[in-house]
């Protein structure tokens, strides 16, 4: 049984199509809507007994801890449900599945207990992320002059160090992990408020925190450095390439289970649906 935790902020009809593509008797959906987004259009577009809207909504800011908190709020709702999920898949509202439920279910049944996420060491490999953890970032806060204050603090304060002797790893924020891993993350953050404080002052923390916690835990041996997502960063922009029909051959050959990102009505989604009916 799968739980899909979907972080959405726009395009209710696109979210509805994503849910339809994933719907199955052994699947449930947990939807976090950015608190800045009106909820009613989404509830009108996406409803059913398999849908849970996260009640505690966050005002999400790009690169801020608020995105982590939105994910944690979803985790709490999933665990509180007490349903026997085998995996939790974190998705955005602009993602889409490349394969059928049956294909995914067979794969995860054959590979139980693995955690599928990207986890490249910051030191020595993903070096562009070093300033994220060594400098102070006020992106999660909202007060006049915060960026000037951020520059002043970084000018006088020494470089930050990871708390609790954690080794920082990460990359893509999207992953498929087990409820057991989620319970570990919840427990660890509850026991280590200093780690929460550190990550609240980290930019792009959504691409670091969950991988780092599991990499420095008893779950380390279960980590697989593959998040099972097709994402094209070839344009060199802050956001990945928007996928179209021209990208279908590469998506099909990738062996990935999900892809991102798409526009609301692109015909490539029809092509993907057809491929699942006639593999």
PDB file of C-alpha atoms in Angstrom:
ATOM      1  CA  UNK A   1       0.000   0.000   0.000  1.00  0.00           C
ATOM      2  CA  UNK A   2       1.349   3.430  -0.973  1.00  0.00           C
ATOM      3  CA  UNK A   3       0.912   6.875   0.515  1.00  0.00           C
ATOM      4  CA  UNK A   4       1.456   9.773  -1.857  1.00  0.00           C
ATOM      5  CA  UNK A   5       2.345  13.023  -0.136  1.00  0.00           C
ATOM      6  CA  UNK A   6       1.817  15.801  -2.674  1.00  0.00           C
ATOM      7  CA  UNK A   7       3.016  19.374  -2.146  1.00  0.00           C
ATOM      8  CA  UNK A   8       0.899  21.694  -4.295  1.00  0.00           C
ATOM      9  CA  UNK A   9       0.427  25.423  -4.673  1.00  0.00           C
ATOM     10  CA  UNK A  10      -1.300  25.916  -8.030  1.00  0.00           C
ATOM     11  CA  UNK A  11      -3.189  24.283 -10.925  1.00  0.00           C
ATOM     12  CA  UNK A  12      -5.975  22.228  -9.284  1.00  0.00           C
ATOM     13  CA  UNK A  13      -6.860  20.458 -12.552  1.00  0.00           C
ATOM     14  CA  UNK A  14      -3.263  19.353 -13.000  1.00  0.00           C
ATOM     15  CA  UNK A  15      -3.298  17.969  -9.479  1.00  0.00           C
ATOM     16  CA  UNK A  16      -6.552  16.170 -10.281  1.00  0.00           C
ATOM     17  CA  UNK A  17      -4.963  14.527 -13.312  1.00  0.00           C
ATOM     18  CA  UNK A  18      -1.957  13.442 -11.249  1.00  0.00           C
ATOM     19  CA  UNK A  19      -4.238  11.832  -8.678  1.00  0.00           C
ATOM     20  CA  UNK A  20      -6.263  10.068 -11.388  1.00  0.00           C
ATOM     21  CA  UNK A  21      -3.072   8.655 -12.875  1.00  0.00           C
ATOM     22  CA  UNK A  22      -2.021   7.250  -9.509  1.00  0.00           C
ATOM     23  CA  UNK A  23      -5.388   6.131  -8.150  1.00  0.00           C
ATOM     24  CA  UNK A  24      -5.583   2.524  -7.012  1.00  0.00           C
ATOM     25  CA  UNK A  25      -7.356   0.650  -4.171  1.00  0.00           C
ATOM     26  CA  UNK A  26      -3.953   0.341  -2.476  1.00  0.00           C
ATOM     27  CA  UNK A  27      -3.109   4.039  -2.624  1.00  0.00           C
ATOM     28  CA  UNK A  28      -4.011   7.072  -0.521  1.00  0.00           C
ATOM     29  CA  UNK A  29      -3.240  10.732  -1.122  1.00  0.00           C
ATOM     30  CA  UNK A  30      -2.138  13.344   1.375  1.00  0.00           C
ATOM     31  CA  UNK A  31      -2.199  16.839  -0.100  1.00  0.00           C
ATOM     32  CA  UNK A  32      -0.486  19.861   1.404  1.00  0.00           C
ATOM     33  CA  UNK A  33      -1.627  23.131  -0.139  1.00  0.00           C
ATOM     34  CA  UNK A  34       0.491  26.209   0.356  1.00  0.00           C
ATOM     35  CA  UNK A  35      -1.367  28.360   2.895  1.00  0.00           C
ATOM     36  CA  UNK A  36      -1.172  31.267   0.449  1.00  0.00           C
ATOM     37  CA  UNK A  37      -3.345  29.273  -1.989  1.00  0.00           C
ATOM     38  CA  UNK A  38      -7.184  29.181  -1.822  1.00  0.00           C
ATOM     39  CA  UNK A  39      -8.207  25.653  -0.897  1.00  0.00           C
ATOM     40  CA  UNK A  40     -11.716  25.430  -2.353  1.00  0.00           C
ATOM     41  CA  UNK A  41     -10.753  25.030  -6.057  1.00  0.00           C
ATOM     42  CA  UNK A  42      -8.560  22.064  -5.110  1.00  0.00           C
ATOM     43  CA  UNK A  43     -11.233  20.419  -2.976  1.00  0.00           C
ATOM     44  CA  UNK A  44     -13.666  20.787  -5.868  1.00  0.00           C
ATOM     45  CA  UNK A  45     -11.194  19.232  -8.306  1.00  0.00           C
ATOM     46  CA  UNK A  46      -9.815  16.480  -6.072  1.00  0.00           C
ATOM     47  CA  UNK A  47     -11.978  14.628  -3.570  1.00  0.00           C
ATOM     48  CA  UNK A  48     -12.801  11.129  -2.361  1.00  0.00           C
ATOM     49  CA  UNK A  49     -12.306   8.731   0.508  1.00  0.00           C
ATOM     50  CA  UNK A  50      -8.697   8.245  -0.543  1.00  0.00           C
ATOM     51  CA  UNK A  51      -7.901  11.959  -0.233  1.00  0.00           C
ATOM     52  CA  UNK A  52      -6.676  13.699   2.919  1.00  0.00           C
ATOM     53  CA  UNK A  53      -5.932  17.404   2.907  1.00  0.00           C
ATOM     54  CA  UNK A  54      -3.289  18.354   5.445  1.00  0.00           C
ATOM     55  CA  UNK A  55      -5.001  20.564   8.009  1.00  0.00           C
ATOM     56  CA  UNK A  56      -1.892  22.341   9.276  1.00  0.00           C
ATOM     57  CA  UNK A  57      -0.864  24.309   6.190  1.00  0.00           C
ATOM     58  CA  UNK A  58       2.380  26.249   5.828  1.00  0.00           C
ATOM     59  CA  UNK A  59       3.081  29.462   3.939  1.00  0.00           C
ATOM     60  CA  UNK A  60       5.827  27.957   1.826  1.00  0.00           C
ATOM     61  CA  UNK A  61       8.813  29.999   0.660  1.00  0.00           C
ATOM     62  CA  UNK A  62      11.311  28.681  -1.869  1.00  0.00           C
ATOM     63  CA  UNK A  63      14.435  27.323  -0.183  1.00  0.00           C
ATOM     64  CA  UNK A  64      13.034  27.841   3.318  1.00  0.00           C
ATOM     65  CA  UNK A  65      12.375  25.511   6.239  1.00  0.00           C
ATOM     66  CA  UNK A  66       8.660  26.097   5.661  1.00  0.00           C
ATOM     67  CA  UNK A  67       8.841  23.546   2.833  1.00  0.00           C
ATOM     68  CA  UNK A  68      10.379  21.028   5.235  1.00  0.00           C
ATOM     69  CA  UNK A  69       7.680  21.788   7.790  1.00  0.00           C
ATOM     70  CA  UNK A  70       4.987  21.218   5.170  1.00  0.00           C
ATOM     71  CA  UNK A  71       6.515  17.800   4.488  1.00  0.00           C
ATOM     72  CA  UNK A  72       6.717  17.021   8.198  1.00  0.00           C
ATOM     73  CA  UNK A  73       3.059  17.987   8.610  1.00  0.00           C
ATOM     74  CA  UNK A  74       2.245  15.480   5.882  1.00  0.00           C
ATOM     75  CA  UNK A  75       4.379  12.832   7.563  1.00  0.00           C
ATOM     76  CA  UNK A  76       2.451  13.345  10.804  1.00  0.00           C
ATOM     77  CA  UNK A  77      -0.887  12.891   9.046  1.00  0.00           C
ATOM     78  CA  UNK A  78       0.312   9.720   7.317  1.00  0.00           C
ATOM     79  CA  UNK A  79       1.614   8.146  10.523  1.00  0.00           C
ATOM     80  CA  UNK A  80      -1.504   9.210  12.425  1.00  0.00           C
ATOM     81  CA  UNK A  81      -3.669   7.334   9.916  1.00  0.00           C
ATOM     82  CA  UNK A  82      -2.178   4.009  11.131  1.00  0.00           C
ATOM     83  CA  UNK A  83      -2.619   2.550   7.661  1.00  0.00           C
ATOM     84  CA  UNK A  84      -0.079  -0.171   6.786  1.00  0.00           C
ATOM     85  CA  UNK A  85       1.798   1.661   4.034  1.00  0.00           C
ATOM     86  CA  UNK A  86       4.876   0.035   2.572  1.00  0.00           C
ATOM     87  CA  UNK A  87       6.179   3.276   1.026  1.00  0.00           C
ATOM     88  CA  UNK A  88       5.590   6.994   1.114  1.00  0.00           C
ATOM     89  CA  UNK A  89       6.249   8.873  -2.138  1.00  0.00           C
ATOM     90  CA  UNK A  90       6.909  12.609  -1.914  1.00  0.00           C
ATOM     91  CA  UNK A  91       5.694  14.400  -5.046  1.00  0.00           C
ATOM     92  CA  UNK A  92       4.964  17.886  -6.280  1.00  0.00           C
ATOM     93  CA  UNK A  93       1.741  18.820  -8.014  1.00  0.00           C
ATOM     94  CA  UNK A  94       3.674  19.063 -11.292  1.00  0.00           C
ATOM     95  CA  UNK A  95       4.937  15.458 -11.239  1.00  0.00           C
ATOM     96  CA  UNK A  96       3.527  12.502 -13.155  1.00  0.00           C
ATOM     97  CA  UNK A  97       3.968   8.718 -12.961  1.00  0.00           C
ATOM     98  CA  UNK A  98       5.776   7.021 -15.836  1.00  0.00           C
ATOM     99  CA  UNK A  99       4.717   3.476 -14.923  1.00  0.00           C
ATOM    100  CA  UNK A 100       1.665   1.696 -13.548  1.00  0.00           C
ATOM    101  CA  UNK A 101       0.847   1.012  -9.915  1.00  0.00           C
ATOM    102  CA  UNK A 102       1.465  -2.682 -10.527  1.00  0.00           C
ATOM    103  CA  UNK A 103       4.971  -2.041 -11.855  1.00  0.00           C
ATOM    104  CA  UNK A 104       5.859   0.049  -8.818  1.00  0.00           C
ATOM    105  CA  UNK A 105       4.265  -2.392  -6.385  1.00  0.00           C
ATOM    106  CA  UNK A 106       6.238  -5.303  -7.826  1.00  0.00           C
ATOM    107  CA  UNK A 107       9.479  -3.342  -7.601  1.00  0.00           C
ATOM    108  CA  UNK A 108       9.053  -2.287  -3.990  1.00  0.00           C
ATOM    109  CA  UNK A 109       7.854  -5.733  -2.973  1.00  0.00           C
ATOM    110  CA  UNK A 110      11.077  -7.150  -4.403  1.00  0.00           C
ATOM    111  CA  UNK A 111      13.178  -4.487  -2.625  1.00  0.00           C
ATOM    112  CA  UNK A 112      11.621  -4.099   0.819  1.00  0.00           C
ATOM    113  CA  UNK A 113      12.987  -1.671   3.358  1.00  0.00           C
ATOM    114  CA  UNK A 114      15.091   0.395   0.947  1.00  0.00           C
ATOM    115  CA  UNK A 115      15.077   4.194   0.977  1.00  0.00           C
ATOM    116  CA  UNK A 116      15.214   5.783  -2.487  1.00  0.00           C
ATOM    117  CA  UNK A 117      16.663   9.285  -2.405  1.00  0.00           C
ATOM    118  CA  UNK A 118      19.652  11.233  -3.682  1.00  0.00           C
ATOM    119  CA  UNK A 119      22.403  11.666  -1.089  1.00  0.00           C
ATOM    120  CA  UNK A 120      25.647  13.136  -2.395  1.00  0.00           C
ATOM    121  CA  UNK A 121      28.168  14.283   0.236  1.00  0.00           C
ATOM    122  CA  UNK A 122      28.324  18.078   0.430  1.00  0.00           C
ATOM    123  CA  UNK A 123      32.018  18.053   1.247  1.00  0.00           C
ATOM    124  CA  UNK A 124      33.990  16.936  -1.790  1.00  0.00           C
ATOM    125  CA  UNK A 125      31.078  16.106  -4.135  1.00  0.00           C
ATOM    126  CA  UNK A 126      28.132  18.514  -3.958  1.00  0.00           C
ATOM    127  CA  UNK A 127      30.401  21.423  -3.068  1.00  0.00           C
ATOM    128  CA  UNK A 128      28.053  24.107  -4.385  1.00  0.00           C
ATOM    129  CA  UNK A 129      25.889  23.386  -1.325  1.00  0.00           C
ATOM    130  CA  UNK A 130      28.662  24.231   1.155  1.00  0.00           C
ATOM    131  CA  UNK A 131      27.539  27.884   1.621  1.00  0.00           C
ATOM    132  CA  UNK A 132      24.059  26.630   2.453  1.00  0.00           C
ATOM    133  CA  UNK A 133      25.275  25.059   5.673  1.00  0.00           C
ATOM    134  CA  UNK A 134      28.267  27.239   6.568  1.00  0.00           C
ATOM    135  CA  UNK A 135      26.496  30.595   6.284  1.00  0.00           C
ATOM    136  CA  UNK A 136      23.453  31.959   8.078  1.00  0.00           C
ATOM    137  CA  UNK A 137      20.316  32.278   5.939  1.00  0.00           C
ATOM    138  CA  UNK A 138      17.186  34.156   7.025  1.00  0.00           C
ATOM    139  CA  UNK A 139      14.974  32.971   4.165  1.00  0.00           C
ATOM    140  CA  UNK A 140      12.558  31.321   6.608  1.00  0.00           C
ATOM    141  CA  UNK A 141      11.901  34.588   8.433  1.00  0.00           C
ATOM    142  CA  UNK A 142       9.914  37.657   7.489  1.00  0.00           C
ATOM    143  CA  UNK A 143      11.059  40.970   8.934  1.00  0.00           C
ATOM    144  CA  UNK A 144      12.164  44.276   7.387  1.00  0.00           C
ATOM    145  CA  UNK A 145      15.839  44.355   6.403  1.00  0.00           C
ATOM    146  CA  UNK A 146      16.355  40.620   6.871  1.00  0.00           C
ATOM    147  CA  UNK A 147      18.773  40.273   3.972  1.00  0.00           C
ATOM    148  CA  UNK A 148      20.902  43.157   5.210  1.00  0.00           C
ATOM    149  CA  UNK A 149      20.885  41.547   8.647  1.00  0.00           C
ATOM    150  CA  UNK A 150      21.886  38.258   7.042  1.00  0.00           C
ATOM    151  CA  UNK A 151      24.893  39.882   5.361  1.00  0.00           C
ATOM    152  CA  UNK A 152      25.968  41.576   8.583  1.00  0.00           C
ATOM    153  CA  UNK A 153      25.718  38.360  10.598  1.00  0.00           C
ATOM    154  CA  UNK A 154      27.756  36.415   8.044  1.00  0.00           C
ATOM    155  CA  UNK A 155      30.391  39.169   7.979  1.00  0.00           C
ATOM    156  CA  UNK A 156      31.134  38.852  11.693  1.00  0.00           C
ATOM    157  CA  UNK A 157      30.202  35.294  12.651  1.00  0.00           C
ATOM    158  CA  UNK A 158      32.424  32.234  12.077  1.00  0.00           C
ATOM    159  CA  UNK A 159      31.334  29.555   9.633  1.00  0.00           C
ATOM    160  CA  UNK A 160      28.576  27.351  10.977  1.00  0.00           C
ATOM    161  CA  UNK A 161      29.223  23.702  11.761  1.00  0.00           C
ATOM    162  CA  UNK A 162      26.791  20.823  11.446  1.00  0.00           C
ATOM    163  CA  UNK A 163      25.294  19.938  14.846  1.00  0.00           C
ATOM    164  CA  UNK A 164      25.448  16.516  16.478  1.00  0.00           C
ATOM    165  CA  UNK A 165      28.473  15.622  14.296  1.00  0.00           C
ATOM    166  CA  UNK A 166      26.183  15.088  11.305  1.00  0.00           C
ATOM    167  CA  UNK A 167      27.672  14.530   7.860  1.00  0.00           C
ATOM    168  CA  UNK A 168      25.745  16.633   5.351  1.00  0.00           C
ATOM    169  CA  UNK A 169      24.426  14.895   2.231  1.00  0.00           C
ATOM    170  CA  UNK A 170      21.638  15.639  -0.209  1.00  0.00           C
ATOM    171  CA  UNK A 171      20.491  16.831  -3.630  1.00  0.00           C
ATOM    172  CA  UNK A 172      16.922  16.312  -4.899  1.00  0.00           C
ATOM    173  CA  UNK A 173      14.172  16.803  -2.324  1.00  0.00           C
ATOM    174  CA  UNK A 174      11.875  14.160  -3.875  1.00  0.00           C
ATOM    175  CA  UNK A 175      12.043  10.593  -2.586  1.00  0.00           C
ATOM    176  CA  UNK A 176      10.327   7.292  -1.795  1.00  0.00           C
ATOM    177  CA  UNK A 177      10.946   6.018   1.735  1.00  0.00           C
ATOM    178  CA  UNK A 178       9.384   3.697   4.290  1.00  0.00           C
ATOM    179  CA  UNK A 179       7.147   4.708   7.206  1.00  0.00           C
ATOM    180  CA  UNK A 180       9.839   3.340   9.524  1.00  0.00           C
ATOM    181  CA  UNK A 181      12.283   5.906   8.154  1.00  0.00           C
ATOM    182  CA  UNK A 182       9.688   8.628   8.626  1.00  0.00           C
ATOM    183  CA  UNK A 183       9.149   7.647  12.249  1.00  0.00           C
ATOM    184  CA  UNK A 184      12.905   7.831  12.792  1.00  0.00           C
ATOM    185  CA  UNK A 185      13.016  11.346  11.292  1.00  0.00           C
ATOM    186  CA  UNK A 186      10.123  12.472  13.482  1.00  0.00           C
ATOM    187  CA  UNK A 187      11.718  11.056  16.614  1.00  0.00           C
ATOM    188  CA  UNK A 188      15.155  12.448  15.880  1.00  0.00           C
ATOM    189  CA  UNK A 189      13.930  15.985  15.262  1.00  0.00           C
ATOM    190  CA  UNK A 190      11.822  15.787  18.412  1.00  0.00           C
ATOM    191  CA  UNK A 191      14.906  14.839  20.439  1.00  0.00           C
ATOM    192  CA  UNK A 192      17.270  17.330  18.806  1.00  0.00           C
ATOM    193  CA  UNK A 193      15.860  20.867  18.768  1.00  0.00           C
ATOM    194  CA  UNK A 194      19.372  22.182  18.076  1.00  0.00           C
ATOM    195  CA  UNK A 195      19.300  20.379  14.734  1.00  0.00           C
ATOM    196  CA  UNK A 196      15.952  21.980  13.896  1.00  0.00           C
ATOM    197  CA  UNK A 197      17.381  25.406  14.799  1.00  0.00           C
ATOM    198  CA  UNK A 198      20.406  24.792  12.562  1.00  0.00           C
ATOM    199  CA  UNK A 199      18.332  23.767   9.566  1.00  0.00           C
ATOM    200  CA  UNK A 200      15.944  26.696  10.012  1.00  0.00           C
ATOM    201  CA  UNK A 201      18.937  28.899   9.149  1.00  0.00           C
ATOM    202  CA  UNK A 202      19.920  26.809   6.110  1.00  0.00           C
ATOM    203  CA  UNK A 203      19.025  27.749   2.538  1.00  0.00           C
ATOM    204  CA  UNK A 204      17.599  24.964   0.318  1.00  0.00           C
ATOM    205  CA  UNK A 205      17.163  22.845   3.426  1.00  0.00           C
ATOM    206  CA  UNK A 206      14.522  20.664   1.731  1.00  0.00           C
ATOM    207  CA  UNK A 207      17.342  19.188  -0.380  1.00  0.00           C
ATOM    208  CA  UNK A 208      19.461  18.335   2.655  1.00  0.00           C
ATOM    209  CA  UNK A 209      17.653  17.564   5.874  1.00  0.00           C
ATOM    210  CA  UNK A 210      15.941  14.222   5.259  1.00  0.00           C
ATOM    211  CA  UNK A 211      18.900  12.664   3.453  1.00  0.00           C
ATOM    212  CA  UNK A 212      21.305  13.898   6.112  1.00  0.00           C
ATOM    213  CA  UNK A 213      19.250  12.503   8.980  1.00  0.00           C
ATOM    214  CA  UNK A 214      18.905   9.060   7.402  1.00  0.00           C
ATOM    215  CA  UNK A 215      22.546   8.954   6.232  1.00  0.00           C
ATOM    216  CA  UNK A 216      23.657   9.496   9.839  1.00  0.00           C
ATOM    217  CA  UNK A 217      21.281   6.886  11.227  1.00  0.00           C
ATOM    218  CA  UNK A 218      20.809   3.111  11.440  1.00  0.00           C
ATOM    219  CA  UNK A 219      18.996   3.465   8.079  1.00  0.00           C
ATOM    220  CA  UNK A 220      22.227   4.337   6.265  1.00  0.00           C
ATOM    221  CA  UNK A 221      22.712   0.840   4.870  1.00  0.00           C
ATOM    222  CA  UNK A 222      19.198   0.872   3.416  1.00  0.00           C
ATOM    223  CA  UNK A 223      19.782   4.056   1.392  1.00  0.00           C
ATOM    224  CA  UNK A 224      19.811   3.721  -2.394  1.00  0.00           C
ATOM    225  CA  UNK A 225      21.261   6.737  -4.221  1.00  0.00           C
ATOM    226  CA  UNK A 226      18.410   6.892  -6.726  1.00  0.00           C
ATOM    227  CA  UNK A 227      15.209   8.809  -6.129  1.00  0.00           C
ATOM    228  CA  UNK A 228      13.445   7.061  -9.034  1.00  0.00           C
ATOM    229  CA  UNK A 229      12.582  10.446 -10.608  1.00  0.00           C
ATOM    230  CA  UNK A 230      13.386  11.686 -14.110  1.00  0.00           C
ATOM    231  CA  UNK A 231      14.385  15.348 -13.788  1.00  0.00           C
ATOM    232  CA  UNK A 232      16.243  17.264 -16.499  1.00  0.00           C
ATOM    233  CA  UNK A 233      18.561  20.034 -15.268  1.00  0.00           C
ATOM    234  CA  UNK A 234      20.273  20.506 -18.646  1.00  0.00           C
ATOM    235  CA  UNK A 235      19.057  24.094 -19.047  1.00  0.00           C
ATOM    236  CA  UNK A 236      21.190  25.200 -16.116  1.00  0.00           C
ATOM    237  CA  UNK A 237      18.382  27.166 -14.473  1.00  0.00           C
ATOM    238  CA  UNK A 238      17.195  27.307 -10.878  1.00  0.00           C
ATOM    239  CA  UNK A 239      14.261  25.050 -11.822  1.00  0.00           C
ATOM    240  CA  UNK A 240      14.375  21.892 -13.952  1.00  0.00           C
ATOM    241  CA  UNK A 241      13.328  21.791 -17.572  1.00  0.00           C
ATOM    242  CA  UNK A 242       9.608  21.615 -18.313  1.00  0.00           C
ATOM    243  CA  UNK A 243       9.167  18.270 -20.074  1.00  0.00           C
ATOM    244  CA  UNK A 244       7.399  17.892 -23.424  1.00  0.00           C
ATOM    245  CA  UNK A 245       6.808  15.301 -26.149  1.00  0.00           C
ATOM    246  CA  UNK A 246      10.424  15.715 -27.254  1.00  0.00           C
ATOM    247  CA  UNK A 247      11.564  14.355 -23.882  1.00  0.00           C
ATOM    248  CA  UNK A 248       9.429  11.218 -24.009  1.00  0.00           C
ATOM    249  CA  UNK A 249      12.119   8.875 -25.443  1.00  0.00           C
ATOM    250  CA  UNK A 250      14.531   9.860 -22.674  1.00  0.00           C
ATOM    251  CA  UNK A 251      11.859   9.470 -20.002  1.00  0.00           C
ATOM    252  CA  UNK A 252      10.859   6.077 -21.369  1.00  0.00           C
ATOM    253  CA  UNK A 253      14.467   4.853 -21.437  1.00  0.00           C
ATOM    254  CA  UNK A 254      15.286   6.178 -17.965  1.00  0.00           C
ATOM    255  CA  UNK A 255      13.715   3.357 -15.972  1.00  0.00           C
ATOM    256  CA  UNK A 256      12.360   5.949 -13.520  1.00  0.00           C
ATOM    257  CA  UNK A 257       8.928   5.765 -11.911  1.00  0.00           C
ATOM    258  CA  UNK A 258       8.071   9.476 -11.860  1.00  0.00           C
ATOM    259  CA  UNK A 259       9.035  12.553 -13.854  1.00  0.00           C
ATOM    260  CA  UNK A 260       8.909  16.279 -13.289  1.00  0.00           C
ATOM    261  CA  UNK A 261       8.007  18.850 -14.189  1.00  0.00           C
ATOM    262  CA  UNK A 262       5.071  19.257 -16.582  1.00  0.00           C
ATOM    263  CA  UNK A 263       2.615  21.952 -17.589  1.00  0.00           C
ATOM    264  CA  UNK A 264      -1.074  21.449 -16.970  1.00  0.00           C
ATOM    265  CA  UNK A 265      -2.273  20.290 -20.403  1.00  0.00           C
ATOM    266  CA  UNK A 266       0.792  19.126 -22.288  1.00  0.00           C
ATOM    267  CA  UNK A 267       0.062  16.296 -24.720  1.00  0.00           C
ATOM    268  CA  UNK A 268       3.054  14.371 -23.400  1.00  0.00           C
ATOM    269  CA  UNK A 269       0.862  13.343 -20.457  1.00  0.00           C
ATOM    270  CA  UNK A 270      -1.478  11.600 -22.904  1.00  0.00           C
ATOM    271  CA  UNK A 271       1.529   9.821 -24.380  1.00  0.00           C
ATOM    272  CA  UNK A 272       2.616   8.636 -20.954  1.00  0.00           C
ATOM    273  CA  UNK A 273      -0.875   7.337 -20.180  1.00  0.00           C
ATOM    274  CA  UNK A 274      -0.962   5.435 -23.470  1.00  0.00           C
ATOM    275  CA  UNK A 275       2.385   3.807 -22.703  1.00  0.00           C
ATOM    276  CA  UNK A 276       1.000   2.378 -19.463  1.00  0.00           C
ATOM    277  CA  UNK A 277      -1.987   0.893 -21.294  1.00  0.00           C
ATOM    278  CA  UNK A 278       0.169  -0.510 -24.108  1.00  0.00           C
ATOM    279  CA  UNK A 279       3.689  -1.012 -22.695  1.00  0.00           C
TER     280      UNK A 279
END
